[in-house]
Tab-separated table of C-alpha atoms in Angstrom:
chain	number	residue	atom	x	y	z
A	1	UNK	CA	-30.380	331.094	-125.150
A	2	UNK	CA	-30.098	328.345	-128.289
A	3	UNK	CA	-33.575	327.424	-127.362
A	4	UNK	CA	-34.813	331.069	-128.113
A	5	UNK	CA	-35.689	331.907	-131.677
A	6	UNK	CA	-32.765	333.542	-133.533
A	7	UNK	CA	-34.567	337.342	-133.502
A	8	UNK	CA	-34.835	336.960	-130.253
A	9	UNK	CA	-31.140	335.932	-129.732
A	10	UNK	CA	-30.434	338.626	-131.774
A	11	UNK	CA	-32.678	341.595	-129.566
A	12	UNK	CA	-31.726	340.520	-126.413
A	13	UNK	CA	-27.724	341.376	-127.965
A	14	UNK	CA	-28.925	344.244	-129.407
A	15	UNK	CA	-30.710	345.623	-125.996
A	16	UNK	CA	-27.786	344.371	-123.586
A	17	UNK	CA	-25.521	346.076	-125.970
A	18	UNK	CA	-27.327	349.351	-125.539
A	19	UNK	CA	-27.447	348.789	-121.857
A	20	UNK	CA	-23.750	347.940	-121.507
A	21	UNK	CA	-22.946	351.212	-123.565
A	22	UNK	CA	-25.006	354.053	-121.723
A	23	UNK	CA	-24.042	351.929	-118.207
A	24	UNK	CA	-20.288	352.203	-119.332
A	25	UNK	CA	-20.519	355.957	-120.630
A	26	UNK	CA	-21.874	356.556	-116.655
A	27	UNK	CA	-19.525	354.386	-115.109
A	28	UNK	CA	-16.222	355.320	-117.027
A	29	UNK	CA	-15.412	351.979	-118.815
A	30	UNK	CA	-15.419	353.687	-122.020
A	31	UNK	CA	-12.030	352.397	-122.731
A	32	UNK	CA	-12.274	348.633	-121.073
A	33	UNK	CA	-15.802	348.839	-124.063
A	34	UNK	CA	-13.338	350.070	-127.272
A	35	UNK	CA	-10.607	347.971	-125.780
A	36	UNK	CA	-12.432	344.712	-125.013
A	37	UNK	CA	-15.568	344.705	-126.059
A	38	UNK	CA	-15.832	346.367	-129.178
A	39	UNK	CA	-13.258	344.095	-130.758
A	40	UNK	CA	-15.486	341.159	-131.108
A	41	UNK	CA	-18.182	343.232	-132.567
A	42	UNK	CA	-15.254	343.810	-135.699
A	43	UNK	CA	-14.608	340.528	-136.116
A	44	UNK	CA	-18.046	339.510	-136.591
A	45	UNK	CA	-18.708	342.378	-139.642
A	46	UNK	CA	-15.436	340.719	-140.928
A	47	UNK	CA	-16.651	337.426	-141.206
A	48	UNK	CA	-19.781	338.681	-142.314
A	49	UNK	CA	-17.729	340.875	-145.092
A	50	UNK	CA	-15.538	337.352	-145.590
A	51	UNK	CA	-18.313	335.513	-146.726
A	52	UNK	CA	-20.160	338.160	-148.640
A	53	UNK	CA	-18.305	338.087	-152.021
A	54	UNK	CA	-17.771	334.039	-152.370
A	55	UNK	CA	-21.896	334.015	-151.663
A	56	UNK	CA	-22.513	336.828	-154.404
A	57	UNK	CA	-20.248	335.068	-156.929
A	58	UNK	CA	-21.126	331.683	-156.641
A	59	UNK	CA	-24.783	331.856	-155.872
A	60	UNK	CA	-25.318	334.105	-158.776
A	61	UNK	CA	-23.604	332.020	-161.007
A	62	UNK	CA	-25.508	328.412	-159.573
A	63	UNK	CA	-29.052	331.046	-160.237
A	64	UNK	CA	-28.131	332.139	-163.400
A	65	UNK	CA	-26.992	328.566	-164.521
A	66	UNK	CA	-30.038	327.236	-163.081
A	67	UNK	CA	-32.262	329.335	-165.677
A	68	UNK	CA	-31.541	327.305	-168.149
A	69	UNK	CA	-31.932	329.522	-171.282
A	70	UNK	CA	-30.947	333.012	-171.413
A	71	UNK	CA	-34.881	334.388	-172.726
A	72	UNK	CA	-35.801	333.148	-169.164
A	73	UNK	CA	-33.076	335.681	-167.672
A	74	UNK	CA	-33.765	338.351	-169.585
A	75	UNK	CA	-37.634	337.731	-168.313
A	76	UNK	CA	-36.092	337.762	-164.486
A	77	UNK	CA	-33.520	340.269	-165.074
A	78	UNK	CA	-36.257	342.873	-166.268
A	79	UNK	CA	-38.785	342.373	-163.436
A	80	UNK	CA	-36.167	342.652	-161.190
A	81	UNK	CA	-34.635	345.695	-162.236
A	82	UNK	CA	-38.363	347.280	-162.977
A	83	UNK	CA	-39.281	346.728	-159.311
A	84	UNK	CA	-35.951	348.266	-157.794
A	85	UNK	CA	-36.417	350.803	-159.733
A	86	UNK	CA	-39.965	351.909	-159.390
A	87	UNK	CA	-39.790	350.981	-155.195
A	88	UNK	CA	-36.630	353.715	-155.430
A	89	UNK	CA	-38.116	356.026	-157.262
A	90	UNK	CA	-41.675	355.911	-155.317
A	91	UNK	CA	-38.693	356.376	-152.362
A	92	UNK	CA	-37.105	359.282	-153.062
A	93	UNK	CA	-40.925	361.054	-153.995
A	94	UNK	CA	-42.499	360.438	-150.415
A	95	UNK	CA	-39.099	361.792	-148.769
A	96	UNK	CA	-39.895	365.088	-150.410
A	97	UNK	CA	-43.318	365.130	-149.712
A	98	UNK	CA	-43.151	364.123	-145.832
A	99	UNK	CA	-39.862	367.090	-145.922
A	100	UNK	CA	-41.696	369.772	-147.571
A	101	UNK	CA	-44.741	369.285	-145.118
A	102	UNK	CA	-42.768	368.789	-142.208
A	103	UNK	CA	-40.090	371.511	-143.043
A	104	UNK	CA	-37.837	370.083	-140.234
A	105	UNK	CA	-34.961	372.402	-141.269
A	106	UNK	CA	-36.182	375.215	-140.316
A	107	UNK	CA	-36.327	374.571	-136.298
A	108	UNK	CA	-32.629	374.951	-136.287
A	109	UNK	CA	-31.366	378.101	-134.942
A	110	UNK	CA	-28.285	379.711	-136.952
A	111	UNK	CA	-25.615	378.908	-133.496
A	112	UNK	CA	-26.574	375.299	-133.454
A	113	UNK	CA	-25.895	375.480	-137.076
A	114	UNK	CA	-22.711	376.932	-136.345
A	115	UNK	CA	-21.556	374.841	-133.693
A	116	UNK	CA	-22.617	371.781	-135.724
A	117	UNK	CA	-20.245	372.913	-138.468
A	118	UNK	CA	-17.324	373.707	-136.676
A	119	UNK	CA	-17.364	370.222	-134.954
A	120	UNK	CA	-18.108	367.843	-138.083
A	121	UNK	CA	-15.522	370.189	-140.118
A	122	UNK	CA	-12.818	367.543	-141.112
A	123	UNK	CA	-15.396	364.795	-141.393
A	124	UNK	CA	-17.349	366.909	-144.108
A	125	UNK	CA	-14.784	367.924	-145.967
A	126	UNK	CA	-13.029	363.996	-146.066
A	127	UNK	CA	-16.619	363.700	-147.428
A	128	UNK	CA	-16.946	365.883	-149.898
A	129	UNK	CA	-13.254	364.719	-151.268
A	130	UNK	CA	-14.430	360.762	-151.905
A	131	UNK	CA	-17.614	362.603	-153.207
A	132	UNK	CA	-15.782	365.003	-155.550
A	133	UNK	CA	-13.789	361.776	-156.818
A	134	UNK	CA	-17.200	360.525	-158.246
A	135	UNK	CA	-18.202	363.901	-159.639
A	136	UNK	CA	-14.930	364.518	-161.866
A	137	UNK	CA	-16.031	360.992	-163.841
A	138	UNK	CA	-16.831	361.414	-166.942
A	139	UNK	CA	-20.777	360.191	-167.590
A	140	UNK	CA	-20.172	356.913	-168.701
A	141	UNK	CA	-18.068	356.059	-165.888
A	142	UNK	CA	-20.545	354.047	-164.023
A	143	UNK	CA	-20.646	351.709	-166.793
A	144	UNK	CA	-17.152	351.378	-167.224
A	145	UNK	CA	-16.854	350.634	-163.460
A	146	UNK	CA	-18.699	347.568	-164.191
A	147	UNK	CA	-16.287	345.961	-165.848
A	148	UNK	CA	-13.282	344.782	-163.787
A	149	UNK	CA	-9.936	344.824	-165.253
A	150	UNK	CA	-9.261	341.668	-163.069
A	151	UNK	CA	-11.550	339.580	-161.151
A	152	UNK	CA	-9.294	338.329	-158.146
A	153	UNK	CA	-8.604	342.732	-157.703
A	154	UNK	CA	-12.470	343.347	-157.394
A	155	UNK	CA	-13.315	339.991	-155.195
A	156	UNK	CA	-10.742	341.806	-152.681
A	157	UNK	CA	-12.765	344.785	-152.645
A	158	UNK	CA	-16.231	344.271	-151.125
A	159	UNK	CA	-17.319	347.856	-152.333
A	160	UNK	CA	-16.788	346.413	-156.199
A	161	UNK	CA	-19.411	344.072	-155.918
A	162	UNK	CA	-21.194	345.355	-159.354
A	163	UNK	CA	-18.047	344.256	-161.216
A	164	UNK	CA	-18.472	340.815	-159.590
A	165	UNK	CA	-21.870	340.315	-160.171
A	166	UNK	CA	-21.142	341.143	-163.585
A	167	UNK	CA	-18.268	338.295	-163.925
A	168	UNK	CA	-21.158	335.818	-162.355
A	169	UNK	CA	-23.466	336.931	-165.048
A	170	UNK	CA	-21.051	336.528	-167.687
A	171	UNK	CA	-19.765	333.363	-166.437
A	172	UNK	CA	-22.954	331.384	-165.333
A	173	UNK	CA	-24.434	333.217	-169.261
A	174	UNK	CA	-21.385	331.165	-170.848
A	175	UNK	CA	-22.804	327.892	-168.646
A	176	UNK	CA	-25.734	328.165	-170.034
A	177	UNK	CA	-24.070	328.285	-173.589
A	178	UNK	CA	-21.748	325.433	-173.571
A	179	UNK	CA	-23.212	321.542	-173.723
A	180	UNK	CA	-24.705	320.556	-170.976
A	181	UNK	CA	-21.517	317.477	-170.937
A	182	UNK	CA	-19.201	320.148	-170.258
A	183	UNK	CA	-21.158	322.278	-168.255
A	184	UNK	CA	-22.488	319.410	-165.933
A	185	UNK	CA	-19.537	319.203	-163.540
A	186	UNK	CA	-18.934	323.002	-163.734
A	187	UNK	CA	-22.444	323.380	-161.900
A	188	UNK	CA	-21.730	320.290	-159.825
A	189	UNK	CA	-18.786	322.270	-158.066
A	190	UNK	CA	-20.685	324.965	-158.119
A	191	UNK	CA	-23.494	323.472	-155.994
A	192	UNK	CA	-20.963	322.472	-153.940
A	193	UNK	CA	-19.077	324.779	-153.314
A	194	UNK	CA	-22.264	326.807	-152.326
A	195	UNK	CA	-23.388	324.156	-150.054
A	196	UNK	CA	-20.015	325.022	-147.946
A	197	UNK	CA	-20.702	328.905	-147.863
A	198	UNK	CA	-24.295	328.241	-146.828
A	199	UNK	CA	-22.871	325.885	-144.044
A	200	UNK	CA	-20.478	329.056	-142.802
A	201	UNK	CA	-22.651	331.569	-142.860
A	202	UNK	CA	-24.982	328.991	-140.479
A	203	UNK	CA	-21.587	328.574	-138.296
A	204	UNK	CA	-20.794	332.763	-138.367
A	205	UNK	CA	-24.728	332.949	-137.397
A	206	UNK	CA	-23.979	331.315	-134.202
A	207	UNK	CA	-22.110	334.374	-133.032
A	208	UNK	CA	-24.656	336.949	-134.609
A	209	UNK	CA	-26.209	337.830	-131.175
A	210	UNK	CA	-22.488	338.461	-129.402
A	211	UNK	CA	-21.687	340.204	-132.058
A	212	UNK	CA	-24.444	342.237	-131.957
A	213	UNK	CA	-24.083	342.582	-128.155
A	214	UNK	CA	-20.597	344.268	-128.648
A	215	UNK	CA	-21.162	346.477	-132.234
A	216	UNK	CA	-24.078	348.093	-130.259
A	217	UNK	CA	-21.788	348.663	-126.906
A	218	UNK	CA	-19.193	350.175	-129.017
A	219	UNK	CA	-21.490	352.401	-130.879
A	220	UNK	CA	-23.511	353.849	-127.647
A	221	UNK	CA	-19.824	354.518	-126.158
A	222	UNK	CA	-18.725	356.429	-129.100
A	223	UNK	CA	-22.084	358.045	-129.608
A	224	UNK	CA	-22.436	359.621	-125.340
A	225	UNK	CA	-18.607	360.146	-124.624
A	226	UNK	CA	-18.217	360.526	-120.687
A	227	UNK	CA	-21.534	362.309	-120.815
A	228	UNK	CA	-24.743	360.212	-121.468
A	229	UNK	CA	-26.647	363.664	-121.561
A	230	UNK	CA	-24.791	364.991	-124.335
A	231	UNK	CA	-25.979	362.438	-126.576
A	232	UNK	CA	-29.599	362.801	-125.481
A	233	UNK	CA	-29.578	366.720	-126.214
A	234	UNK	CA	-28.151	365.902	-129.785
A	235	UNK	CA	-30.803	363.159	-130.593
A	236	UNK	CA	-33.299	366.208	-129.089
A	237	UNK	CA	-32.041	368.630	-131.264
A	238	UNK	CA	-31.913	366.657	-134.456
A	239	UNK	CA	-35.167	364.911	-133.406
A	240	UNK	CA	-37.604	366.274	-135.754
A	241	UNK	CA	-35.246	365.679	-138.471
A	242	UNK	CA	-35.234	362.372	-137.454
A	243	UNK	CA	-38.415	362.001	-137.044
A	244	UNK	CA	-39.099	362.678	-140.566
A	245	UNK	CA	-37.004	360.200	-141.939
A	246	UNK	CA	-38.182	357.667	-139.826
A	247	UNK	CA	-41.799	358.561	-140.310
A	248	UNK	CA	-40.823	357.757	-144.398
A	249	UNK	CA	-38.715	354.866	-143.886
A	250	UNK	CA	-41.918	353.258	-141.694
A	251	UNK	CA	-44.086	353.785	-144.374
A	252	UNK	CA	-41.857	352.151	-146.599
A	253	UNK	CA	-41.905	348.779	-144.148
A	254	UNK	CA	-45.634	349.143	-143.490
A	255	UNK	CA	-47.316	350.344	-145.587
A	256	UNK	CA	-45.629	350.008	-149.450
A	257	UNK	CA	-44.077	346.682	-148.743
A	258	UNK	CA	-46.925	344.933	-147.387
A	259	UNK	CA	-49.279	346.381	-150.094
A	260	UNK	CA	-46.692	345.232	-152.906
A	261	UNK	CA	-46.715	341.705	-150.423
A	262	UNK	CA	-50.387	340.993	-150.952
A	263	UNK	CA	-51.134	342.453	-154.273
A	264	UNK	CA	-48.022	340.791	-155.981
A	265	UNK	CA	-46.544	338.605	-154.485
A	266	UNK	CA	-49.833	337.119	-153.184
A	267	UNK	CA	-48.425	336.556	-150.069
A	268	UNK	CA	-49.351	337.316	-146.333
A	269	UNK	CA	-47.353	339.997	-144.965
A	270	UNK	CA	-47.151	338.720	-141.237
A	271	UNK	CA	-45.436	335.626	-142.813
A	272	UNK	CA	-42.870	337.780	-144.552
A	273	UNK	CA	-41.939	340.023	-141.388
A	274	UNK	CA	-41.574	337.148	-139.196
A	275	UNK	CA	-39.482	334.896	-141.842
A	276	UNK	CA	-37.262	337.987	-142.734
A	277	UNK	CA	-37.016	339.500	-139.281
A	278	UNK	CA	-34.031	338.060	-138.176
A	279	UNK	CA	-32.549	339.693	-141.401
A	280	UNK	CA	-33.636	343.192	-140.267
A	281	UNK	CA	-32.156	343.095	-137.083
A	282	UNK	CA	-29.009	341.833	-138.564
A	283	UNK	CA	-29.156	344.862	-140.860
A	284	UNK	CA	-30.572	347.388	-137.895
A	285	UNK	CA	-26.833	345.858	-136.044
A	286	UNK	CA	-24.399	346.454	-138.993
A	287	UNK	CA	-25.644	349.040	-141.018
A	288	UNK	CA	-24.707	347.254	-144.496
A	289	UNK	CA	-27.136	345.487	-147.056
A	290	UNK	CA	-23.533	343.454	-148.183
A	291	UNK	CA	-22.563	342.246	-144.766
A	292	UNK	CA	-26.347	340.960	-144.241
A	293	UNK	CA	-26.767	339.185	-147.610
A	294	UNK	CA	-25.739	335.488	-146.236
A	295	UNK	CA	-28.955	335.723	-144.032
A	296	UNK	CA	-31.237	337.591	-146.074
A	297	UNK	CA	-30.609	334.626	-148.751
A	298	UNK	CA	-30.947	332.004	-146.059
A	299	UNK	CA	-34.311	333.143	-144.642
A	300	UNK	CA	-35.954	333.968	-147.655
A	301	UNK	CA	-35.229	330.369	-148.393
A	302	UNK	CA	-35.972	328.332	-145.307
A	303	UNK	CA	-38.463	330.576	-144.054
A	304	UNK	CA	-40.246	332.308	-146.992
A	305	UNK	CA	-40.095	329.523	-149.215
A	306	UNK	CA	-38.524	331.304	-152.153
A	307	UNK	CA	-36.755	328.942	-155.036
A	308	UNK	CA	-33.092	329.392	-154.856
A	309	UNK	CA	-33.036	330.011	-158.766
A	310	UNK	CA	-34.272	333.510	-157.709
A	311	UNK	CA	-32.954	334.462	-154.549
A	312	UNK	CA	-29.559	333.460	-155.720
A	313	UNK	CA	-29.937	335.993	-158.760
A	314	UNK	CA	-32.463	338.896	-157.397
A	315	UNK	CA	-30.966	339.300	-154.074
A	316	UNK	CA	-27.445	339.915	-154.728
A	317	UNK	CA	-28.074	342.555	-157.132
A	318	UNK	CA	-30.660	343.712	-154.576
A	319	UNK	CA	-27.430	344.487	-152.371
A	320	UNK	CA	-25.897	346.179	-154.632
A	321	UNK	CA	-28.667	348.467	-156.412
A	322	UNK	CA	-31.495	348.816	-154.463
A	323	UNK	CA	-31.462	351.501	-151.731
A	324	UNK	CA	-34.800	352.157	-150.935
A	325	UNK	CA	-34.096	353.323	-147.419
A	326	UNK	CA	-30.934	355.119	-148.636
A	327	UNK	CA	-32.538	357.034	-151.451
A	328	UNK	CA	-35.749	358.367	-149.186
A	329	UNK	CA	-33.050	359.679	-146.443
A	330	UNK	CA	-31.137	361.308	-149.363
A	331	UNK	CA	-33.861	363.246	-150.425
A	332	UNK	CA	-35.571	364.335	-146.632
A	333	UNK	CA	-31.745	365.178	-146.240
A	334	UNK	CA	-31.125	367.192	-148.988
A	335	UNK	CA	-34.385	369.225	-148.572
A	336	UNK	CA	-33.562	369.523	-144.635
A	337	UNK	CA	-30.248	370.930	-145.237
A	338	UNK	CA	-31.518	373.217	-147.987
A	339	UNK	CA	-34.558	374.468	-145.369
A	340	UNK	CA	-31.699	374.910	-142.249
A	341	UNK	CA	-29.587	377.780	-144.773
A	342	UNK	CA	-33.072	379.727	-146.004
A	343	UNK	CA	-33.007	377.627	-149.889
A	344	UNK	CA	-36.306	377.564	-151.193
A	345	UNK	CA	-35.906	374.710	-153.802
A	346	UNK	CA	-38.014	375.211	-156.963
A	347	UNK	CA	-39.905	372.238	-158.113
A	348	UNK	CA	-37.173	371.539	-161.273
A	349	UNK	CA	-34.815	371.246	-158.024
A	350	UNK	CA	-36.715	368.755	-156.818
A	351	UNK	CA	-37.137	366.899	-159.675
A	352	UNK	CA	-33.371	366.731	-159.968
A	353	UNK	CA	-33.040	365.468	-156.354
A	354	UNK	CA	-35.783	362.852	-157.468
A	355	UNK	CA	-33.201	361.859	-160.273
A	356	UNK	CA	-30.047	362.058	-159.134
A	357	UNK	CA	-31.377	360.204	-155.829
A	358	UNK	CA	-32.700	357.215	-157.541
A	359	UNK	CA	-29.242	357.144	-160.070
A	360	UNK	CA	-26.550	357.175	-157.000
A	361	UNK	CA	-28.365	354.713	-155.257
A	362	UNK	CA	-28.010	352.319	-157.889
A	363	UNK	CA	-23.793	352.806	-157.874
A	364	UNK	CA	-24.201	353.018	-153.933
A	365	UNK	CA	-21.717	350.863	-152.335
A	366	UNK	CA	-23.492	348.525	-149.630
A	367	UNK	CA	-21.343	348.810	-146.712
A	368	UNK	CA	-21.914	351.554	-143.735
A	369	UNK	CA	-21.663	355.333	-144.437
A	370	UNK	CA	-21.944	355.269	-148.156
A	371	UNK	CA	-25.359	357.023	-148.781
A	372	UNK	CA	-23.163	359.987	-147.006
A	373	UNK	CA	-20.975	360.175	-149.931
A	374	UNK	CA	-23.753	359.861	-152.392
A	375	UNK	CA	-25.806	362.762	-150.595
A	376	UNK	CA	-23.024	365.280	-151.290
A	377	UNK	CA	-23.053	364.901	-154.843
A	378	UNK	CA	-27.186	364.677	-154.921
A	379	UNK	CA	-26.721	368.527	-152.922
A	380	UNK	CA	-24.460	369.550	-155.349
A	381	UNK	CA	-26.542	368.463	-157.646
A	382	UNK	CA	-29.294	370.961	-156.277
A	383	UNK	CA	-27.081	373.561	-155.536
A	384	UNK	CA	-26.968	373.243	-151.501
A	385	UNK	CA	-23.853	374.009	-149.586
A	386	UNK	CA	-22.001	370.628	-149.095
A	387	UNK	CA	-21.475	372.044	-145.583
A	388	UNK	CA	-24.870	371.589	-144.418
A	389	UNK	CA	-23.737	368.035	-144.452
A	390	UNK	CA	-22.468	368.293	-141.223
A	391	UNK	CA	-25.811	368.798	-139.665
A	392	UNK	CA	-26.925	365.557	-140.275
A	393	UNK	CA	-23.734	363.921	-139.432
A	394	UNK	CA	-24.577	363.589	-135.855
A	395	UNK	CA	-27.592	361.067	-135.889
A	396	UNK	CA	-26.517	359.477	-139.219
A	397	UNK	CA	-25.573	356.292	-137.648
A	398	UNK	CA	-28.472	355.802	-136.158
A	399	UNK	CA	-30.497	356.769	-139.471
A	400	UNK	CA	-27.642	354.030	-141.422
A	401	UNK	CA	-29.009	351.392	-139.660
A	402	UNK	CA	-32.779	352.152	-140.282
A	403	UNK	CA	-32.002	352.779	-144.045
A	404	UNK	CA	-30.545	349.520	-144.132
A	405	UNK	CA	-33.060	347.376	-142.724
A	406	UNK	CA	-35.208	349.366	-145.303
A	407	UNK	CA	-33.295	348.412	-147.985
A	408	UNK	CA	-33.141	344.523	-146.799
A	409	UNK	CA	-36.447	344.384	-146.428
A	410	UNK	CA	-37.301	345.971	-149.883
A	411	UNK	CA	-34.464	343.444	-151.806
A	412	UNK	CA	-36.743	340.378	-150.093
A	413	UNK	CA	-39.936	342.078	-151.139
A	414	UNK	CA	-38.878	342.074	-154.654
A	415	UNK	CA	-37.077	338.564	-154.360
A	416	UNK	CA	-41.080	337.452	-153.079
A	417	UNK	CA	-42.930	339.367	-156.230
A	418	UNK	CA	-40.330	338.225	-159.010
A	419	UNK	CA	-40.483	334.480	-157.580
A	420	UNK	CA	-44.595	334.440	-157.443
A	421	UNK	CA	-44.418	335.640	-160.773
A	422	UNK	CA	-42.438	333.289	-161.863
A	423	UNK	CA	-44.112	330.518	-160.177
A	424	UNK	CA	-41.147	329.546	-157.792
A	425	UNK	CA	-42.333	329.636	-154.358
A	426	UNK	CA	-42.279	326.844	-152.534
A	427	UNK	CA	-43.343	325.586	-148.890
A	428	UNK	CA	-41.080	326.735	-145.965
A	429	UNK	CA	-38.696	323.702	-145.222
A	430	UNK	CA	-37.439	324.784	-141.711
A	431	UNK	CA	-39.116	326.155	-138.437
A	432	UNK	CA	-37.740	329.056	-137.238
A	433	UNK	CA	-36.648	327.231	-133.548
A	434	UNK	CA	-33.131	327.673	-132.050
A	435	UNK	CA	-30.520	328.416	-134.739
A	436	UNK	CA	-32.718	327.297	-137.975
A	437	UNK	CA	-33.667	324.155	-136.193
């Protein structure tokens, strides 16, 4: 097993975990899986989630450091942005199109409907509670939520990650500022101290493929019950929806990407999918750009050759505001939903799906489950019945941790353009053999 490649390590946990799930739905282990299986599959996402905040905060404070005068961030800072942007936008547009063609809403009967309701009652309405929280803001909220009140609150909060990429920006801004006498053994610890997380998130990599093997079990148990079939007949029933979004987020990963790969980044795309694969299954496993940040960083590194001065500063805020994957499932959802109840949504609808979409994903946390909360306020937004909600509740999961690997693979695309640009790409340093090795 350590002499396999680490994607491989990481599919073979991912496919024994599906195996051990449907085998224990048949067999009646259900609770020996949530009991002692699924356990380990926690602790991994916690270490993940353990090292994801010291990596944001001091990486982005050694990248921004690193720039040396602020013109020179302002130049990254506003490519960056510009291509999260646009790549979310151009989202959101080809998840209406591929809905309004495809029109999977309307192949649900009005019982399923029903039944899907009654069942994912509670959940929609805890939903549309955290969702009516965000509404009752006032509009500059979001900005205000930027800005921590205290530091060592938001660092214990892994959903408050804007507010402590804003501290890094401040602080390593300041750096940059004060003599270089003073600042010198500032950036020394700093480089030090990010030497160490780099080192643990090689140590909590060693695990990744158990800890795939048991997140996977756990989730197949949960998903089939005591009856495998049921979960089949609800992936049939939802399967054109799915479809849909799938067909989009593809696109996205092979088609946009690569095409932004080659025509600016200059790169070849088959080198980028294999260097950043192990990433993407990482993200397929855990369903959260945060928790998959350590090894996104790492790869595009070692294995894309990418100058730490950018991936240090492009890929954290990636994380955090750039939900490609998220933003094309909110708008295929939202259109779905509208299509299940009879809406016809006028083309100024639309348009205010396409903006509200692109907006929430920016504030999106990037943990599991949060494009959810966003989607409720893009359908109020539009005017759809919140409850519709629960008909894609039943395969969201599954559609998480697609959107997700989306969204990885889209903050490394952008980390690849920005650092051609800027001239900082540089030969891979490690072959991709064993654990990095």
């Amino acid at each position: 097993m350590k002499k396999l490649a680490l994607h491989w390590q990481i599919l073979i946990g991912m496919a024994l975990g599906v195996a051990w799930g449907i085998t224990a739905s048949s067999f009646g282990l259900m609770e020996f899986t949530a009991d002692w299986i699924k356990p380990f599959g926690t602790i991994f996402i916690n270490l993940l989630k353990l090292i994801a905040v010291p990596l944001v905060l001091v990486s982005l404070i050694n990248g921004v450091a690193s720039l040396s005068d602020i013109s020179k961030l302002s130049r990254i800072g506003t490519k960056t942005i510009g291509l999260y942007l646009s790549t979310t936008l151009l989202a959101v547009v080809l998840g209406l199109v591929l809905v309004n063609i495809a029109e999977p809403g309307k192949a649900f009967s009005p019982e399923k409907r029903e039944e899907f309701k009654a069942q994912y009652a509670t959940t929609t309405d805890q939903r549309s509670s955290a969702a009516a929280e965000v509404e009752q803001q006032g509009p500059l909220q979001p900005l205000i939520d930027i800005v921590p009140d205290n530091i060592f609150g938001a660092m214990t909060d892994n959903t408050s990650m804007l507010q402590v990429i804003f501290f890094a920006l401040l602080f390593g801004i300041a750096l940059i500022m004060i003599p270089q006498d003073k600042s010198g053994p500032v950036n020394a610890f700093f480089e030090g101290v990010n030497l160490v997380i780099l080192k643990m998130v090689d140590i909590i990599m060693m695990a990744a493929p158990y800890g795939v093997f048991a997140l996977l079990a756990g989730l197949v148990v949960e998903f089939a019950g005591d009856d495998p079939s049921a979960a089949v007949e609800l992936l049939l029933v939802l399967g054109y929806y799915c479809i849909v979004v799938v067909i989009g987020l593809a696109i996205m990963i092979f088609v946009v990407y690569p095409l932004l790969i080659k025509f600016l980044g200059k790169s070849s795309y088959v080198d980028f999918f294999k260097g950043i694969f192990p990433a993407q299954m990482l993200a397929l496993s855990t369903s959260s750009s945060a928790a998959t940040l350590p090894v996104t960083m790492e790869r595009c590194e070692e294995r894309l050759g990418i100058n730490r001065e950018i991936t240090s500063f492009v890929l954290p805020l990636g994380a955090t505001i750039n939900m490609d994957g998220t933003s094309l499932y909110q708008s295929v959802a939202a259109v779905f939903i509208a299509q299940a109840y009879g809406m016809d949504l006028s083309l100024a609808a639309q348009s205010g799906i396409v903006l509200t979409a692109t907006l929430a994903s920016i504030g999106a946390a990037a943990v599991p489950g949060a494009g959810v909360v966003m989607l409720v306020i893009v359908l109020q937004q539009a005017g759809i019945p919140i409850e519709g909600i629960a008909l894609i509740l039943a395969p969201d999961r599954l559609l998480d941790m697609l959107r997700t690997t989306v969204n990885v693979t889209g903050d490394a695309s952008v980390a690849m353009i920005v650092a051609h640009s800027e001239g900082q790409v540089h030969p891979p340093v490690l072959e991709d053999v064993g654990l990095n090795k």
